[in-house]
Structures are given as C-alpha cells and as structure tokens.
Coordinates of C-alpha atoms and ligand atoms in Angstrom, one line a residue:
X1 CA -3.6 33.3 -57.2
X2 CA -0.5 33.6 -54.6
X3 CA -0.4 30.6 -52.5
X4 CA -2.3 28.2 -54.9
X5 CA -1.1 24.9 -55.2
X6 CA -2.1 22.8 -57.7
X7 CA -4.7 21.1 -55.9
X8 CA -6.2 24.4 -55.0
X9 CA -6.6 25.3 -58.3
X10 CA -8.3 22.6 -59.5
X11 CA -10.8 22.8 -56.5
X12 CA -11.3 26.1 -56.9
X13 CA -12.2 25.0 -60.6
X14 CA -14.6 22.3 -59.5
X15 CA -16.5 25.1 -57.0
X16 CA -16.8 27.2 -60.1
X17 CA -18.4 24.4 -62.4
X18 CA -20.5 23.1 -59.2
X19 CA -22.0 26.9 -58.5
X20 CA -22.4 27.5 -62.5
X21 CA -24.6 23.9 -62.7
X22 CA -26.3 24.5 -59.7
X23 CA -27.3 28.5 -61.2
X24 CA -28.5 26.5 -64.0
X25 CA -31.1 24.1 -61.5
X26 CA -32.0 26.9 -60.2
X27 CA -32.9 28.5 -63.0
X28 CA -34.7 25.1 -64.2
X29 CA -36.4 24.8 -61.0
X30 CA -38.1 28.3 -60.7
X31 CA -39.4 27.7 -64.5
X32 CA -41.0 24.6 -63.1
X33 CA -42.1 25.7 -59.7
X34 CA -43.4 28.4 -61.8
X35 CA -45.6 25.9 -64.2
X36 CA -46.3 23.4 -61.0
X37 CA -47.7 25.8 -58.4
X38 CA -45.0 26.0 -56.0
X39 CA -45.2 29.0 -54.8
X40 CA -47.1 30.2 -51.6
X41 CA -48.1 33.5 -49.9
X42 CA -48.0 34.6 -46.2
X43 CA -49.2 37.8 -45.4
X44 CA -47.8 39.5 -42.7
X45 CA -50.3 42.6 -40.7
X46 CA -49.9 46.3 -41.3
X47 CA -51.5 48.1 -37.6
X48 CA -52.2 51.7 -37.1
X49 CA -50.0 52.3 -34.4
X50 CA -52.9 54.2 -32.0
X51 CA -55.1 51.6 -31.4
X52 CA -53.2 48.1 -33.0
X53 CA -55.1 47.4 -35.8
X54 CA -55.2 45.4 -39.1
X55 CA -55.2 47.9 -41.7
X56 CA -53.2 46.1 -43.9
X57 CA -51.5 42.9 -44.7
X58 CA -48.1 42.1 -46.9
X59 CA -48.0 39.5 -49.2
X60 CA -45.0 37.3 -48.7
X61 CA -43.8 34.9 -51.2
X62 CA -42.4 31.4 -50.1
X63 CA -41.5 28.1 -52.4
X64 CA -42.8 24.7 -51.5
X65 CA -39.3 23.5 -52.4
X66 CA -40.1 19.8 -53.8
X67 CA -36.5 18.3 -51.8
X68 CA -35.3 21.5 -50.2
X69 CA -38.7 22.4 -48.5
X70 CA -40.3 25.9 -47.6
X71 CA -37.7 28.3 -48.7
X72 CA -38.3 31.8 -48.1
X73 CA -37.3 34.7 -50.6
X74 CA -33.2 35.0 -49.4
X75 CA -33.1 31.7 -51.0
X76 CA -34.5 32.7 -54.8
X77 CA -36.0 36.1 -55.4
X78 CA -32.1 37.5 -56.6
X79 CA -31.6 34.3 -58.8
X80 CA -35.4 35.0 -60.2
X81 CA -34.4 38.6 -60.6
X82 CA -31.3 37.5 -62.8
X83 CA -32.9 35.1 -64.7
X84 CA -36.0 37.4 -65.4
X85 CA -38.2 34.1 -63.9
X86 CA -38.9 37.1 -61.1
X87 CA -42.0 38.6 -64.0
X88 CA -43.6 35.8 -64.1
X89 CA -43.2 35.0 -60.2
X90 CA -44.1 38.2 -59.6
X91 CA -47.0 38.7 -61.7
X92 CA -48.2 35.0 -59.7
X93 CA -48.0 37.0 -56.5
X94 CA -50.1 40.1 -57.7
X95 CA -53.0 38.0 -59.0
X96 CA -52.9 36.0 -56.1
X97 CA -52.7 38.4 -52.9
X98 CA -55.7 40.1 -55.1
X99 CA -57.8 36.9 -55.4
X100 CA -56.8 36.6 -51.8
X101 CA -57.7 40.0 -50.9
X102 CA -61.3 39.6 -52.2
X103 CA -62.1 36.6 -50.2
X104 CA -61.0 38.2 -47.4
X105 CA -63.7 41.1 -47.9
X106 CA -66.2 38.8 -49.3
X107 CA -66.1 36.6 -46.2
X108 CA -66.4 39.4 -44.0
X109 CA -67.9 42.9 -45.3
X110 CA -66.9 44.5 -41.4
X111 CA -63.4 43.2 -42.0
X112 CA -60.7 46.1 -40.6
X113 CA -58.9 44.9 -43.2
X114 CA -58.5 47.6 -46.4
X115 CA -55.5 46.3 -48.7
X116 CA -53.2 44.4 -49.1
X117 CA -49.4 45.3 -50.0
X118 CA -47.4 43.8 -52.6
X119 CA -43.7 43.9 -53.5
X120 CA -43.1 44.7 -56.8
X121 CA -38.7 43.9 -57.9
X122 CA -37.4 46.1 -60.4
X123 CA -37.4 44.1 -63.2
X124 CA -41.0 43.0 -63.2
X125 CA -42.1 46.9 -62.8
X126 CA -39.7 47.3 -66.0
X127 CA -41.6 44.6 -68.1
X128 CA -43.5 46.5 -70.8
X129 CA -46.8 45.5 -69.6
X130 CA -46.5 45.8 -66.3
X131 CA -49.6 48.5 -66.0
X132 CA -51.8 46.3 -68.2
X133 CA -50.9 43.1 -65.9
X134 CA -51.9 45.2 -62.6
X135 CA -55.0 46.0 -64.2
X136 CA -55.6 42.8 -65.8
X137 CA -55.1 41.3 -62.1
X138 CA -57.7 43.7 -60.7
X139 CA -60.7 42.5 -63.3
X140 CA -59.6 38.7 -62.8
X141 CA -60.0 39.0 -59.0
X142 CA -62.8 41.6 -58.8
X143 CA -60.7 43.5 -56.4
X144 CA -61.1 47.5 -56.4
X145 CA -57.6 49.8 -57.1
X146 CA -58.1 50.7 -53.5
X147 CA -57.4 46.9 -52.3
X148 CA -53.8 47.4 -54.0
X149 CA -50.4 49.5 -51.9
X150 CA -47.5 48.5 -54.5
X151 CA -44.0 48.5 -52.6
X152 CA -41.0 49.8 -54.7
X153 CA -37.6 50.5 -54.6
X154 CA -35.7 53.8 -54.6
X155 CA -33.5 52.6 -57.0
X156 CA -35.9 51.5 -59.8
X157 CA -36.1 55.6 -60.3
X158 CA -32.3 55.7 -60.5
X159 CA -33.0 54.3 -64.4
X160 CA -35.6 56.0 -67.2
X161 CA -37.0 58.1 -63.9
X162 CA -39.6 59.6 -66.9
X163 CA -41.1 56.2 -68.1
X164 CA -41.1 55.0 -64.0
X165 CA -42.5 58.2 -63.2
X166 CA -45.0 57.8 -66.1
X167 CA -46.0 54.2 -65.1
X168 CA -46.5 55.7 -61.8
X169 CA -48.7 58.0 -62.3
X170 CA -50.9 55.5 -64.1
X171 CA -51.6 53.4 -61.7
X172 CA -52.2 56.3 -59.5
X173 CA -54.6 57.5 -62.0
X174 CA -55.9 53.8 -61.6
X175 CA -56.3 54.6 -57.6
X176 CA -53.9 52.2 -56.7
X177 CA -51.6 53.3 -54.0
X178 CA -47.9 53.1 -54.5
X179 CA -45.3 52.6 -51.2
X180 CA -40.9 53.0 -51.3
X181 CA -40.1 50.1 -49.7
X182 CA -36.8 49.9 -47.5
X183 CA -36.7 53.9 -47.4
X184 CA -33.5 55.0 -46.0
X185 CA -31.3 52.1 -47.5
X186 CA -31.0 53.6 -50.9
X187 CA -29.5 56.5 -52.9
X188 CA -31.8 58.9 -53.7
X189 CA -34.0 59.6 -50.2
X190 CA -35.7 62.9 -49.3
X191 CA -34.7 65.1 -52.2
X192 CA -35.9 62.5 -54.7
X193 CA -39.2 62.1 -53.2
X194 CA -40.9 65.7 -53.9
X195 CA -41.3 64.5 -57.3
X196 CA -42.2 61.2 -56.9
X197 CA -45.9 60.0 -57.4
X198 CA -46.4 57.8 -53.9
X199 CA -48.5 57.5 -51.1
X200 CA -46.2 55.9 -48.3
X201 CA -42.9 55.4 -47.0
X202 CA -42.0 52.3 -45.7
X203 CA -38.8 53.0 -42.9
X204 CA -36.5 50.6 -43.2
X205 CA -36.0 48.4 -40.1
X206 CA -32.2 49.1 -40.0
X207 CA -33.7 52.5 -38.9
X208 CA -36.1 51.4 -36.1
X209 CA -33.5 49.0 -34.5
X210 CA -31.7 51.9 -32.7
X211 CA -34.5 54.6 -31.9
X212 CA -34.6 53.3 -28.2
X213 CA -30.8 53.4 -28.1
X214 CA -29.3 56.3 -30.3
X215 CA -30.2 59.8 -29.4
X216 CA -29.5 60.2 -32.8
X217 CA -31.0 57.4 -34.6
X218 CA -34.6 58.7 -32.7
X219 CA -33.8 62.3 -34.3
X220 CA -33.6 61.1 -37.4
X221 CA -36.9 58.8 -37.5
X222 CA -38.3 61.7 -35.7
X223 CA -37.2 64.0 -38.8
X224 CA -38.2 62.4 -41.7
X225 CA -41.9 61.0 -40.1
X226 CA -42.2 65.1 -40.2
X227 CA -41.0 66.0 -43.0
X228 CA -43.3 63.0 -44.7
X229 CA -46.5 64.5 -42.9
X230 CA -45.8 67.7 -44.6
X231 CA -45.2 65.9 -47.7
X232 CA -48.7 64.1 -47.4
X233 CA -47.2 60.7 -47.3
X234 CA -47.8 58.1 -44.4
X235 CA -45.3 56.0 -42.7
X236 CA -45.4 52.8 -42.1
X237 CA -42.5 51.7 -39.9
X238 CA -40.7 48.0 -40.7
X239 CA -39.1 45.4 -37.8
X240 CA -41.1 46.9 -35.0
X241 CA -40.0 44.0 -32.3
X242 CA -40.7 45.8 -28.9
X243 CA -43.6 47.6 -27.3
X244 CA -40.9 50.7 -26.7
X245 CA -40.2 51.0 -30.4
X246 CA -44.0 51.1 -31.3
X247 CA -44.9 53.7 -28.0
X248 CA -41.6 56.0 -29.4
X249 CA -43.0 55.9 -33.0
X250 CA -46.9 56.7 -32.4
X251 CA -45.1 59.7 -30.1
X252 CA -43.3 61.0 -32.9
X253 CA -46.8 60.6 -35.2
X254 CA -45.7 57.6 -37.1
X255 CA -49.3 56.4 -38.3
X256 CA -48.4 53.1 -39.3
X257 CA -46.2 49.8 -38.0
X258 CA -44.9 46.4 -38.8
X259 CA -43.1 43.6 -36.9
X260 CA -43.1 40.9 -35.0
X261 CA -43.9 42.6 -31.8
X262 CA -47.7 42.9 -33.6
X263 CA -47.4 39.7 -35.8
X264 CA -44.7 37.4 -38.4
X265 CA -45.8 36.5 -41.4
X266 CA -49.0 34.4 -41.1
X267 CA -51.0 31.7 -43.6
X268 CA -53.7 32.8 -45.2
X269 CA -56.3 31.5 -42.5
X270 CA -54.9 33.0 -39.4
X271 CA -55.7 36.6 -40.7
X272 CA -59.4 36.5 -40.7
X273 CA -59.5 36.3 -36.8
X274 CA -57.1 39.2 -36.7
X275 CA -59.5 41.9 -38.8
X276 CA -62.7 41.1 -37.9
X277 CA -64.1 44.1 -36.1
X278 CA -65.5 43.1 -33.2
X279 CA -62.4 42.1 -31.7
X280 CA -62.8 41.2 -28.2
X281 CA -61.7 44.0 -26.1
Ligands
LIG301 P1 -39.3 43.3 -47.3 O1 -40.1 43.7 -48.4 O2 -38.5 44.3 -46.5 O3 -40.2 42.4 -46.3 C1 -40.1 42.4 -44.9 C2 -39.2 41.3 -44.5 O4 -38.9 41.5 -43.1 C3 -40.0 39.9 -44.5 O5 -39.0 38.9 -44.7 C4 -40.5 39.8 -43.1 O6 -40.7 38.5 -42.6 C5 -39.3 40.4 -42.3 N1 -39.8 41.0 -41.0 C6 -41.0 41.6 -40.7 N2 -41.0 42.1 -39.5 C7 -39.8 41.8 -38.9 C8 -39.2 42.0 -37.6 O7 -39.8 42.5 -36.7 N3 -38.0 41.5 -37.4 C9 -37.3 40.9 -38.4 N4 -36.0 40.5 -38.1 N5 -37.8 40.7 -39.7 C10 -39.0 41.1 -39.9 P2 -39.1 37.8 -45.9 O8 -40.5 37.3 -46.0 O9 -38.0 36.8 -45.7 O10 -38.9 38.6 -47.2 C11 -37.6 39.2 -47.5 C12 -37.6 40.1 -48.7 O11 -37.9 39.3 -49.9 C13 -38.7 41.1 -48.6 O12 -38.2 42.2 -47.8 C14 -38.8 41.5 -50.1 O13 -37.8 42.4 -50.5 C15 -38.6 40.2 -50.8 N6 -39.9 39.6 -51.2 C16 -40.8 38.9 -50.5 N7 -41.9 38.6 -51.2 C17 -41.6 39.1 -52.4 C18 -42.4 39.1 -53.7 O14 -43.5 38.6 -53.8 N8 -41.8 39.7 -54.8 C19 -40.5 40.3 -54.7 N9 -40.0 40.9 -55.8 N10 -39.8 40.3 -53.5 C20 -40.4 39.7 -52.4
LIG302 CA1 -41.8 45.0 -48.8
LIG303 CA1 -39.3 46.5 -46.6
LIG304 CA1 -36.3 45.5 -45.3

C-alpha cells in the first residue's frame, strides 16, 4: 500500500501469518474443547412481564478456556461457525440445556419454570440431520417437545426458504416451539413472517434501548408488539435494563421480557430459587 515502507510490509506480513496460525489454534482448540468437555451453560430467565416471573430460561454457552479462562460466545461462536465445529458445539448445547431442563422439573414438579430456550446458528440448523438430532436430544433427556423454544435467525430463510420452511414445520409438528431471534436486525422482518412457521419474536435490544427516549423508537415497538398479537405470535423483549423499559413494554402488551434489570445469565444452581412457586411475596 501507499506509505509502506519496507518494514511495514514485512510486519504487516508477520500479522498475517500470526492471525492465520492462531485461526488454526483456534480451530484445534474448539475440536478439543469439544472432545474434553469444555464447554458450559448459563441460563439467563425469561419473565412474563405482568407479574415477573420465570417462564423461561436461555441457555448460554461459555468455554472453560484451559489458559485463556471463561470466554463467552464473542470470543468463538463465529470461528466455530466458520470452521463448522459450531454443529457439533451446538448439538452439545441442545442435549445439554434438555438434560438440564428435566432436572429442573424433576426436582421441583411446581416449578414456574416451562422451557427452556436455545440458540440454534445457521449452519447447525443447515446440517442434514438437524431434525433427527432435536429429536434424538428429546428421548436421551426425557424432556417433552414443549420443554424446547428454538431461537433462529432471519437470515437462515434468506437461503433454500422451502427446505427451512420444511424443517420448520417439523419440529412444529414435533410441538417444539420455534422463536426469530434478534428481530428487527435483519433483512427480511414483517413481510417475511406471515409465512413463516414460529411462535415468538424475540425484539432485538438495539430496539428496547431508546423506547424511554425516542418518540419514535416507542412507536415502533408499539407497532410491531401489535401487529405480532394479530399475528398470534408472543414477544419476548431482549436487554430490558430499567424498570421504565419493562412498565412501557407490559403497557404496550408486550407479554414477555429479558435483561438484566430481571436477571444476567446465571449457573445452573441459582435458577431453582428463582421458579419455585411459592416465592415469597
Ligand atoms: P443473543 O442470543 O442475543 O443472547 C443474548 C445476549 O445478550 C447474551 O450475551 C446475554 O448475556 C446478553 N444480554 C442479556 N440481557 C442483557 C442486557 O440487559 N443488557 C446487555 N447489554 N446484554 C444483555 P452472550 O451470552 O454473550 O451471548 C452472545 C450471543 O452469542 C448470543 O446473543 C447468541 O447469538 C450467541 N450464543 C450464545 N450461546 C449460543 C449457543 O449455544 N449457540 C449459538 N449458535 N450461539 C450462541
Ligand atoms: Ca438468543
Ligand atoms: Ca437475541
Ligand atoms: Ca441480540
């Protein structure tokens, strides 16, 4: 390039060969974390906005990096999506937010708690036995279809939107619930979603952040959590962080929310306390 003296050049070579080798640990290290058990789920709670609570619970996955040390998803799930290591990661998660999900109800038949919600990337919805794995994962845990919201992406319909739509309907078939995850931050939004087979929105939190400060932003929210009612779809709303943003969204008859202002991400053994259903009043 203009400006680049020799030196440059060859550091600029030397950052290329260091980020190539260290793509290739990467790549190494999933396949091993994979094999060695180094991944771990949080799962963060899903309220109903009228009364606060635990309907629902995300799974979350993190790696027990062995030098680098808990890493969350930022760090690995788009070098796991490249390298296709994001399948069998993936897969990991469903079986284990499942097995999870039916200790949960098995230590407590009165929990509040009614599924649990797990992200599914693009590539591991793609893999040709995607179905089969979901239902293989319900049998191995002994977890019911209901137990099971899976979160997608808009743009996984963007490609072969008949074999998606297909896959779709099967789990649905199943009586597992499907969610679009992020709504709002992809291409195809409203028009897109008459003929898609799901259950629930999920509003992205890049449209909560501004309902207490845009007139507009508020109109918006307020639009599409009416037009989704109509459409028989609930709403769960994503990066709730302030009692305003929850009281604005159960006005507008948002059913659902998630955020820090209920809960972050939580281990496994912090959620039982949070469904049982005689909470203390
Ligand atoms: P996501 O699906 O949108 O998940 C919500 C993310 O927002 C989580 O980050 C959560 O900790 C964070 N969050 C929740 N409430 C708030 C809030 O009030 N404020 C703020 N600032 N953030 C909030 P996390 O755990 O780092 O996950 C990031 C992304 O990684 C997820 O975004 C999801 O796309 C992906 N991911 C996580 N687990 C999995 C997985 O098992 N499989 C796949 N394919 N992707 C996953
Ligand atoms: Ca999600
Ligand atoms: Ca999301
Ligand atoms: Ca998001």
């Amino acid at each position: 390039a203009k400006g680049m003296g020799k030196g440059d050049w060859q550091r600029y070579q030397s950052d290329l060969a260091h980020a190539m080798v260290q793509r290739l640990e990467m790549r190494t290290q999933l396949h091993e974390a994979i094999e060695g058990e180094q991944f771990m789920l949080q799962f963060q709670p899903i309220v109903e906005l009228a009364d606060q609570r635990v309907t629902g619970v995300e799974a979350l996955v993190r790696w027990q990096h062995p030098t680098r040390g808990l890493l969350g998803p930022f760090h690995f799930v788009e070098a796991a999506e490249e390298s296709g290591a994001i399948v069998g990661i993936g897969n990991w998660v469903l079986r284990q937010a499942l097995r999870q999900i039916a200790d949960w109800k098995a230590a407590d038949p009165a929990t509040t708690l009614r599924y649990v919600s797990v992200n599914v990337s693009p590539r591991q919805f793609r893999s040709p036995d995607f179905v089969e794995q979901v239902r293989a994962a319900l049998a191995g845990a002994g977890a019911r279809p209901e137990w099971l919201l899976l979160e997608i992406t808009e743009s996984l319909v963007l490609k072969d939107a008949d074999k998606v739509i297909r896959d779709l309907r099967a789990l649905r078939a199943m009586g597992v619930r499907i969610a679009i995850d992020d709504f709002g931050t992809g291409y195809s939004s409203l028009s897109y979603l008459r003929q898609m087979p799901v259950d629930v929105l999920k509003l992205d939190k890049s449209f909560i952040d501004d309902i207490l400060t845009s007139r507009q932003q508020h109109a918006l929210v307020d639009a599409i959590v009416t037009l989704a009612g109509n459409l028989d779809l609930a709403v769960v709303a994503e990066g709730i962080e302030e009692a305003g943003q929850r009281i604005a969204l159960d006005t507008m008859g948002c059913d659902y929310g998630q955020g820090y202002h209920f809960a972050r991400p939580l281990w496994p053994a912090d959620i039982p306390a949070l469904t049982a259903s005689a909470q203390p009043a």
